[in-house]
CSV table of C-alpha atoms in Angstrom, one decimal:
chain,number,residue,atom,x,y,z
D,22,MET,CA,-170.4,19.6,-118.6
D,23,ASN,CA,-173.2,17.5,-117.3
D,24,SER,CA,-174.2,14.0,-118.6
D,25,PHE,CA,-177.6,15.2,-119.2
D,26,LYS,CA,-179.5,17.7,-121.4
D,27,THR,CA,-181.8,20.1,-120.0
D,28,ILE,CA,-183.1,21.2,-123.1
D,29,GLU,CA,-182.2,21.0,-127.0
D,30,TRP,CA,-183.7,21.4,-130.3
D,31,LYS,CA,-183.5,18.2,-132.2
D,32,ASP,CA,-185.2,17.3,-135.5
D,33,ASP,CA,-187.6,20.1,-135.4
D,34,ARG,CA,-188.9,19.4,-131.8
D,35,VAL,CA,-188.0,20.6,-128.4
D,36,LEU,CA,-186.7,17.9,-125.8
D,37,MET,CA,-186.5,18.6,-122.3
D,38,ILE,CA,-185.8,16.6,-119.4
D,39,ASP,CA,-188.7,16.2,-117.0
D,40,GLN,CA,-187.6,17.6,-113.9
D,41,ARG,CA,-190.9,16.7,-112.0
D,42,LYS,CA,-189.8,12.7,-112.4
D,43,LEU,CA,-186.1,13.7,-110.9
D,44,PRO,CA,-184.5,12.0,-109.1
D,45,GLY,CA,-186.4,8.7,-109.6
D,46,GLU,CA,-186.8,8.8,-113.3
D,47,GLU,CA,-184.7,10.2,-116.0
D,48,VAL,CA,-187.0,10.8,-118.8
D,49,TYR,CA,-187.5,13.4,-121.6
D,50,VAL,CA,-190.6,15.1,-122.7
D,51,GLU,CA,-190.9,16.1,-126.5
D,52,CYS,CA,-192.9,19.1,-127.7
D,53,THR,CA,-194.0,19.7,-131.3
D,54,THR,CA,-196.2,22.8,-130.6
D,55,PHE,CA,-195.6,26.1,-129.0
D,56,GLU,CA,-198.7,25.5,-126.6
D,57,GLU,CA,-196.7,22.2,-125.3
D,58,VAL,CA,-193.7,24.4,-124.4
D,59,ALA,CA,-195.6,26.7,-122.6
D,60,GLU,CA,-197.4,24.0,-120.8
D,61,CYS,CA,-194.0,22.7,-119.7
D,62,ILE,CA,-193.2,25.8,-118.4
D,63,ARG,CA,-196.1,26.1,-116.6
D,64,LYS,CA,-196.0,22.7,-115.0
D,65,LEU,CA,-192.6,22.8,-114.0
D,66,VAL,CA,-191.3,20.2,-116.6
D,67,ILE,CA,-188.5,22.9,-117.2
D,68,ARG,CA,-187.6,25.7,-114.6
D,69,GLY,CA,-185.1,27.9,-113.6
D,70,ALA,CA,-184.8,31.2,-114.9
D,71,PRO,CA,-182.2,30.8,-117.8
D,72,ALA,CA,-183.6,27.6,-118.9
D,73,ILE,CA,-187.1,29.1,-119.1
D,74,GLY,CA,-186.0,31.7,-121.2
D,75,ILE,CA,-184.2,29.0,-123.4
D,76,ALA,CA,-187.4,27.1,-123.7
D,77,ALA,CA,-189.5,30.4,-124.6
D,78,ALA,CA,-187.1,31.1,-127.7
D,79,MET,CA,-187.6,27.5,-128.7
D,80,GLY,CA,-191.1,27.5,-128.2
D,81,MET,CA,-191.4,30.6,-130.6
D,82,ALA,CA,-189.3,29.0,-133.3
D,83,LEU,CA,-191.8,26.0,-133.0
D,84,GLY,CA,-194.6,28.2,-133.3
D,85,ALA,CA,-193.1,29.9,-136.3
D,86,ALA,CA,-192.5,26.5,-137.9
D,87,GLY,CA,-196.3,25.9,-137.9
D,88,ILE,CA,-197.0,29.0,-140.1
D,89,GLY,CA,-197.4,28.6,-143.7
D,90,ASN,CA,-194.6,30.0,-146.0
D,91,ASP,CA,-197.2,31.5,-148.2
D,92,CYS,CA,-198.5,34.2,-145.6
D,93,SER,CA,-197.5,37.9,-145.6
D,94,TYR,CA,-194.9,39.5,-143.3
D,95,GLU,CA,-197.5,41.3,-141.5
D,96,ASN,CA,-199.7,38.1,-140.8
D,97,PHE,CA,-196.6,36.4,-139.8
D,98,GLU,CA,-195.5,39.0,-137.5
D,99,GLU,CA,-199.0,39.3,-136.1
D,100,ARG,CA,-199.5,35.4,-135.5
D,101,MET,CA,-195.8,35.5,-133.7
D,102,LYS,CA,-197.2,38.4,-131.4
D,103,ALA,CA,-199.9,36.0,-130.4
D,104,ILE,CA,-197.5,32.9,-129.7
D,105,SER,CA,-195.1,35.2,-127.7
D,106,ASP,CA,-198.1,36.5,-125.6
D,107,HIS,CA,-199.2,33.0,-124.8
D,108,LEU,CA,-195.6,32.1,-123.7
D,109,ALA,CA,-195.5,35.1,-121.6
D,110,LEU,CA,-198.4,34.3,-119.6
D,111,THR,CA,-196.6,31.3,-118.1
D,112,ARG,CA,-194.7,32.4,-115.3
D,113,PRO,CA,-194.4,35.9,-114.3
D,114,THR,CA,-191.4,36.4,-111.9
D,115,ALA,CA,-188.6,34.9,-114.1
D,116,VAL,CA,-187.2,37.9,-116.3
D,117,ASN,CA,-185.4,35.7,-118.6
D,118,LEU,CA,-188.5,34.5,-119.9
D,119,PHE,CA,-189.4,37.9,-121.3
D,120,TRP,CA,-185.9,38.8,-122.1
D,121,ALA,CA,-185.6,36.0,-124.5
D,122,ILE,CA,-189.1,36.6,-126.1
D,123,ALA,CA,-188.1,40.2,-126.6
D,124,ARG,CA,-185.0,39.0,-128.3
D,125,MET,CA,-186.9,36.6,-130.7
D,126,ASN,CA,-189.2,39.6,-131.6
D,127,ARG,CA,-186.5,41.9,-132.3
D,128,LEU,CA,-185.1,39.5,-134.8
D,129,ILE,CA,-188.6,39.2,-136.3
D,130,SER,CA,-188.7,43.2,-136.4
D,131,LYS,CA,-185.3,43.3,-138.4
D,132,CYS,CA,-186.5,40.5,-140.9
D,133,ARG,CA,-189.2,42.6,-142.8
D,134,GLY,CA,-188.7,42.2,-146.5
D,135,LYS,CA,-187.2,38.4,-146.1
D,136,GLU,CA,-189.0,35.2,-147.3
D,137,ILE,CA,-191.0,33.7,-144.6
D,138,GLU,CA,-189.1,30.3,-144.7
D,139,GLU,CA,-185.9,32.4,-143.9
D,140,ILE,CA,-187.3,34.0,-141.0
D,141,LYS,CA,-188.2,30.6,-139.6
D,142,ASN,CA,-184.7,29.3,-140.0
D,143,LEU,CA,-183.4,32.3,-138.6
D,144,LEU,CA,-185.5,32.1,-135.4
D,145,ILE,CA,-184.5,28.4,-135.0
D,146,THR,CA,-180.8,29.5,-135.2
D,147,GLU,CA,-181.5,32.4,-132.7
D,148,ALA,CA,-182.9,29.9,-130.2
D,149,ILE,CA,-179.9,27.6,-130.5
D,150,ASN,CA,-177.5,30.6,-130.0
D,151,ILE,CA,-179.4,31.6,-126.7
D,152,GLN,CA,-178.9,28.0,-125.6
D,153,LYS,CA,-175.1,27.9,-126.6
D,154,GLU,CA,-174.5,31.6,-125.1
D,155,ASP,CA,-176.0,30.5,-121.8
D,156,ILE,CA,-173.6,27.5,-121.3
D,157,GLU,CA,-170.6,29.9,-122.1
D,158,THR,CA,-172.3,32.4,-119.8
D,159,CYS,CA,-172.7,30.1,-116.8
D,160,MET,CA,-169.1,28.9,-117.2
D,161,GLN,CA,-167.9,32.6,-117.0
D,162,ILE,CA,-170.1,32.9,-113.8
D,163,GLY,CA,-168.4,30.0,-112.4
D,164,GLU,CA,-165.0,31.3,-112.9
D,165,ASN,CA,-165.8,34.7,-111.6
D,166,GLY,CA,-167.6,33.4,-108.6
D,167,SER,CA,-165.1,30.8,-107.7
D,168,LYS,CA,-162.6,33.3,-106.5
D,169,LEU,CA,-164.9,34.0,-103.5
D,170,ILE,CA,-164.9,30.4,-102.6
D,171,ARG,CA,-162.2,29.8,-99.8
D,172,GLU,CA,-160.4,26.4,-99.5
D,173,ASN,CA,-162.0,24.1,-97.0
D,174,SER,CA,-165.1,25.8,-97.0
D,175,VAL,CA,-168.9,24.5,-96.8
D,176,ILE,CA,-171.1,26.2,-99.0
D,177,LEU,CA,-175.0,26.4,-98.5
D,178,THR,CA,-177.4,26.8,-101.5
D,179,HIS,CA,-181.0,26.9,-101.8
D,180,CYS,CA,-183.3,25.5,-104.4
D,181,ASN,CA,-181.6,24.5,-107.6
D,182,ALA,CA,-179.6,26.8,-109.8
D,183,GLY,CA,-177.5,24.2,-111.6
D,184,GLY,CA,-177.6,22.7,-115.2
D,185,LEU,CA,-181.2,21.8,-114.6
D,186,ALA,CA,-181.9,25.5,-114.3
D,187,THR,CA,-179.8,26.5,-117.3
D,188,ALA,CA,-178.6,25.0,-120.5
D,189,GLY,CA,-176.3,22.9,-118.6
D,190,TYR,CA,-173.9,24.3,-116.4
D,191,GLY,CA,-175.4,26.4,-113.6
D,192,THR,CA,-175.2,29.7,-111.9
D,193,ALA,CA,-174.7,29.1,-108.2
D,194,LEU,CA,-173.8,25.6,-109.0
D,195,GLY,CA,-171.5,26.8,-111.6
D,196,VAL,CA,-169.5,28.6,-109.1
D,197,ILE,CA,-169.5,25.6,-106.9
D,198,ARG,CA,-168.4,23.2,-109.9
D,199,SER,CA,-165.6,25.8,-111.0
D,200,ALA,CA,-164.4,26.0,-107.5
D,201,PHE,CA,-164.5,22.3,-107.0
D,202,ASN,CA,-163.0,21.6,-110.5
D,203,GLN,CA,-160.0,24.1,-109.7
D,204,GLY,CA,-159.1,21.5,-106.7
D,205,LYS,CA,-160.4,23.3,-103.9
D,206,ASN,CA,-161.5,21.2,-101.1
D,207,ILE,CA,-165.1,22.2,-100.6
D,208,SER,CA,-168.6,20.5,-99.6
D,209,VAL,CA,-172.2,21.8,-100.2
D,210,ILE,CA,-175.2,21.8,-98.1
D,211,SER,CA,-178.3,21.9,-99.9
D,212,SER,CA,-181.8,22.8,-98.5
D,213,GLU,CA,-184.6,20.6,-99.5
D,214,THR,CA,-186.6,23.8,-100.8
D,215,ARG,CA,-190.3,23.2,-99.9
D,216,PRO,CA,-192.7,22.8,-101.4
D,217,VAL,CA,-191.4,21.3,-104.7
D,218,LEU,CA,-188.3,20.0,-103.1
D,219,GLN,CA,-185.9,21.3,-105.9
D,220,GLY,CA,-182.8,21.3,-103.6
D,221,ALA,CA,-183.8,17.7,-102.3
D,222,ARG,CA,-184.7,16.1,-105.6
D,223,LEU,CA,-182.5,18.3,-108.4
D,224,THR,CA,-179.3,19.8,-106.4
D,225,THR,CA,-178.3,16.7,-104.5
D,226,TRP,CA,-179.1,14.6,-107.9
D,227,GLU,CA,-176.6,17.0,-109.9
D,228,LEU,CA,-173.9,17.1,-107.5
D,229,GLU,CA,-174.0,13.5,-106.7
D,230,ARG,CA,-173.6,12.9,-110.2
D,231,ASP,CA,-170.7,15.1,-110.4
D,232,GLY,CA,-168.9,13.6,-107.4
D,233,ILE,CA,-169.1,16.8,-105.4
D,234,PRO,CA,-169.8,16.2,-101.7
D,235,VAL,CA,-173.2,17.4,-100.7
D,236,ARG,CA,-175.4,17.0,-97.8
D,237,LEU,CA,-179.2,17.5,-97.4
D,238,ILE,CA,-181.1,19.5,-94.5
D,239,THR,CA,-184.6,20.6,-94.2
D,240,ASP,CA,-185.1,24.4,-94.7
D,241,SER,CA,-185.5,25.0,-91.1
D,242,MET,CA,-182.1,23.6,-90.1
D,243,ALA,CA,-179.9,26.4,-91.8
D,244,GLY,CA,-179.8,28.6,-88.9
D,245,HIS,CA,-178.7,26.2,-86.3
D,246,LEU,CA,-175.9,25.1,-88.7
D,247,MET,CA,-174.9,28.6,-89.2
D,248,SER,CA,-174.9,29.4,-85.4
D,249,LYS,CA,-172.4,26.4,-85.1
D,250,GLY,CA,-170.2,27.7,-87.5
D,251,ILE,CA,-170.5,25.0,-90.1
D,252,VAL,CA,-171.6,27.2,-93.1
D,253,ASN,CA,-169.0,29.4,-94.4
D,254,SER,CA,-170.8,31.1,-97.4
D,255,VAL,CA,-174.3,31.1,-99.2
D,256,VAL,CA,-174.5,31.0,-103.1
D,257,VAL,CA,-178.0,31.2,-104.7
D,258,GLY,CA,-179.3,31.9,-108.1
D,259,ALA,CA,-181.9,34.4,-109.1
D,260,ASP,CA,-184.9,34.7,-111.1
D,261,ARG,CA,-185.0,38.6,-111.3
D,262,VAL,CA,-182.6,41.3,-110.1
D,263,ALA,CA,-183.8,44.7,-109.8
D,264,SER,CA,-181.7,47.8,-110.7
D,265,ASN,CA,-181.2,48.6,-106.9
D,266,GLY,CA,-180.0,45.0,-106.2
D,267,ASP,CA,-182.9,43.4,-104.6
D,268,THR,CA,-183.3,40.1,-105.9
D,269,ALA,CA,-186.1,37.6,-106.3
D,270,ASN,CA,-185.4,34.0,-105.9
D,271,LYS,CA,-187.0,30.9,-104.6
D,272,ILE,CA,-189.2,31.3,-101.6
D,273,GLY,CA,-187.0,30.9,-98.3
D,274,THR,CA,-184.1,32.4,-99.9
D,275,TYR,CA,-184.9,35.8,-97.8
D,276,SER,CA,-185.1,34.1,-94.6
D,277,LEU,CA,-181.5,32.7,-95.6
D,278,SER,CA,-180.0,36.2,-96.3
D,279,VAL,CA,-181.4,37.4,-92.9
D,280,LEU,CA,-179.8,34.4,-91.2
D,281,ALA,CA,-176.4,34.9,-93.0
D,282,LYS,CA,-176.3,38.6,-92.2
D,283,HIS,CA,-177.1,37.9,-88.6
D,284,HIS,CA,-174.2,35.1,-88.4
D,285,GLY,CA,-171.8,37.3,-90.5
D,286,ILE,CA,-171.6,35.0,-93.4
D,287,PRO,CA,-171.2,36.0,-97.0
D,288,PHE,CA,-174.5,35.8,-99.0
D,289,TYR,CA,-173.8,35.7,-102.9
D,290,VAL,CA,-176.2,35.6,-105.8
D,291,ALA,CA,-175.1,34.1,-109.0
D,292,ALA,CA,-177.0,35.0,-112.3
D,293,PRO,CA,-176.3,36.1,-115.8
D,294,THR,CA,-176.9,39.8,-116.6
D,295,SER,CA,-179.8,38.9,-118.7
D,296,THR,CA,-181.5,38.2,-115.2
D,297,ILE,CA,-181.0,41.7,-114.2
D,298,ASP,CA,-184.1,44.0,-114.8
D,299,THR,CA,-182.5,47.5,-115.4
D,300,GLU,CA,-186.0,48.7,-115.7
D,301,CYS,CA,-187.5,47.3,-112.4
D,302,LEU,CA,-186.4,50.0,-109.7
D,303,SER,CA,-186.7,47.8,-106.7
D,304,GLY,CA,-188.1,44.3,-105.4
D,305,GLU,CA,-191.5,46.2,-104.8
D,306,ASP,CA,-191.8,46.1,-108.6
D,307,ILE,CA,-191.4,42.4,-109.2
D,308,ILE,CA,-194.5,40.3,-109.6
D,309,ILE,CA,-194.5,37.3,-107.0
D,310,GLU,CA,-195.9,34.3,-108.6
D,311,GLN,CA,-198.5,32.6,-106.5
D,312,ARG,CA,-198.9,28.7,-107.3
D,313,GLU,CA,-201.4,26.1,-106.3
D,314,PRO,CA,-202.1,25.5,-102.7
D,315,GLU,CA,-202.0,21.7,-103.5
D,316,GLU,CA,-198.2,22.1,-103.8
D,317,VAL,CA,-198.1,22.6,-100.3
D,318,THR,CA,-200.9,20.5,-99.0
D,319,HIS,CA,-200.2,17.4,-101.0
D,320,ILE,CA,-197.2,15.2,-102.1
D,321,ASP,CA,-197.5,13.0,-105.1
D,322,GLY,CA,-201.4,13.8,-105.2
D,323,LYS,CA,-201.5,12.5,-101.4
D,324,ARG,CA,-202.8,15.1,-98.8
D,325,ILE,CA,-200.2,15.6,-96.1
D,326,SER,CA,-202.0,18.1,-94.0
D,327,ALA,CA,-205.5,18.6,-92.6
D,328,GLU,CA,-208.4,19.8,-94.9
D,329,VAL,CA,-207.0,23.5,-95.2
D,330,THR,CA,-206.0,25.6,-98.0
D,331,ALA,CA,-202.2,27.0,-98.1
D,332,ILE,CA,-200.4,30.0,-99.1
D,333,ASN,CA,-197.9,29.3,-101.7
D,334,PRO,CA,-195.6,32.2,-103.1
D,335,ALA,CA,-193.0,30.7,-105.4
D,336,PHE,CA,-190.6,33.5,-104.8
D,337,ASP,CA,-189.6,36.2,-102.1
D,338,ILE,CA,-187.3,39.1,-102.2
D,339,THR,CA,-184.1,39.3,-100.9
D,340,PRO,CA,-183.0,43.1,-100.1
D,341,ALA,CA,-179.9,44.1,-101.8
D,342,GLU,CA,-178.5,45.3,-98.3
D,343,ASN,CA,-178.3,41.4,-97.6
D,344,ILE,CA,-176.4,40.5,-100.6
D,345,GLU,CA,-172.5,40.6,-100.5
D,346,CYS,CA,-172.0,41.0,-104.3
D,347,LEU,CA,-173.9,39.8,-107.4
D,348,ILE,CA,-171.8,37.6,-109.4
D,349,THR,CA,-172.3,37.6,-113.4
D,350,GLU,CA,-170.5,36.7,-116.4
D,351,VAL,CA,-169.0,40.2,-116.9
D,352,GLY,CA,-167.7,40.2,-113.2
D,353,LEU,CA,-168.7,40.9,-109.9
D,354,PHE,CA,-171.2,43.7,-108.7
D,355,LYS,CA,-170.9,45.3,-105.2
D,356,LYS,CA,-173.1,47.8,-103.2
D,357,PRO,CA,-174.3,50.4,-104.0
D,358,TYR,CA,-176.2,48.3,-106.6
D,359,THR,CA,-177.8,51.3,-108.1
D,360,LYS,CA,-174.6,52.7,-109.0
D,361,SER,CA,-172.7,49.4,-110.0
D,362,LEU,CA,-175.7,48.0,-112.0
D,363,GLY,CA,-176.2,51.4,-113.5
D,364,ARG,CA,-173.2,50.9,-115.7
D,365,LEU,CA,-175.2,48.1,-117.3
D,366,LYS,CA,-178.2,50.3,-118.1
D,367,LYS,CA,-175.9,52.9,-119.8
D,368,LYS,CA,-174.0,49.9,-122.0
D,369,ASP,CA,-177.6,48.8,-123.0
D,370,GLN,CA,-178.5,52.7,-124.1
């Protein structure tokens, strides 16, 4: 496991590592209200689909703690609906946010007739369970995906899908960690991931701490390295996977998938089944978050461009046809994804 904690529930507070400060500083933010948790999600103190889901669940538990025990169940349910709606407005693309909120709301619905204090304690337990389950899930993703990683290979990854994006082990980096821990001779190339530089700041920080060989490139170098035969596979995470296999991930992922397909390099997506949205038919139905232009035009508050505005979509859609397989905790899913992922939908019904 990692030497840092992405997020934890401690003394009726939510603590999360401030990912905006890495790698320069390892500092933690303390949240005592659901509004503070929502702001941390919105401002990228915490990011990564599974980690956002955990934060939302803990935010709901914090919100419940602020409600008096003398209110009626109906009033409690109404106030919790407002809290969940507030959290749901933070980031639109990562489906784990909505998955975790729905799970917490289902628990509330099952608690009709219980004392309010008991419901609040059950919500805390549920949020902590979501965190614990994520670690187990990611370790299984790593185990399943490591079978795809060949000895003496170089793996390219984009953005950060490691411990910082989850409860602590990672999806794409979980696959890499598992392969490395099995003794495979592998190394990683991390793209910097403009404009927020999650690859440069976060992925390299994680892998360096684990002793896993990693080199950094600018986003525009990937095609050149692939053409020279330097890259053997690409492994990325996901923020939402549609039922046909189309995948939303950090902006720039689509370009990498096109390059990988052109050069005959396997392109893998690692994600928990909670990131698979079986109600979403295709990538066309996924909302792409548009972030502030200043993330592109400025670094550390200093303008690096001319006095112009910028286009800043946070994610793009990788079509299913470009994905070799989806790596999940329940196994590998292969094309056609409408058929293979359809088994998940039937299981949920």
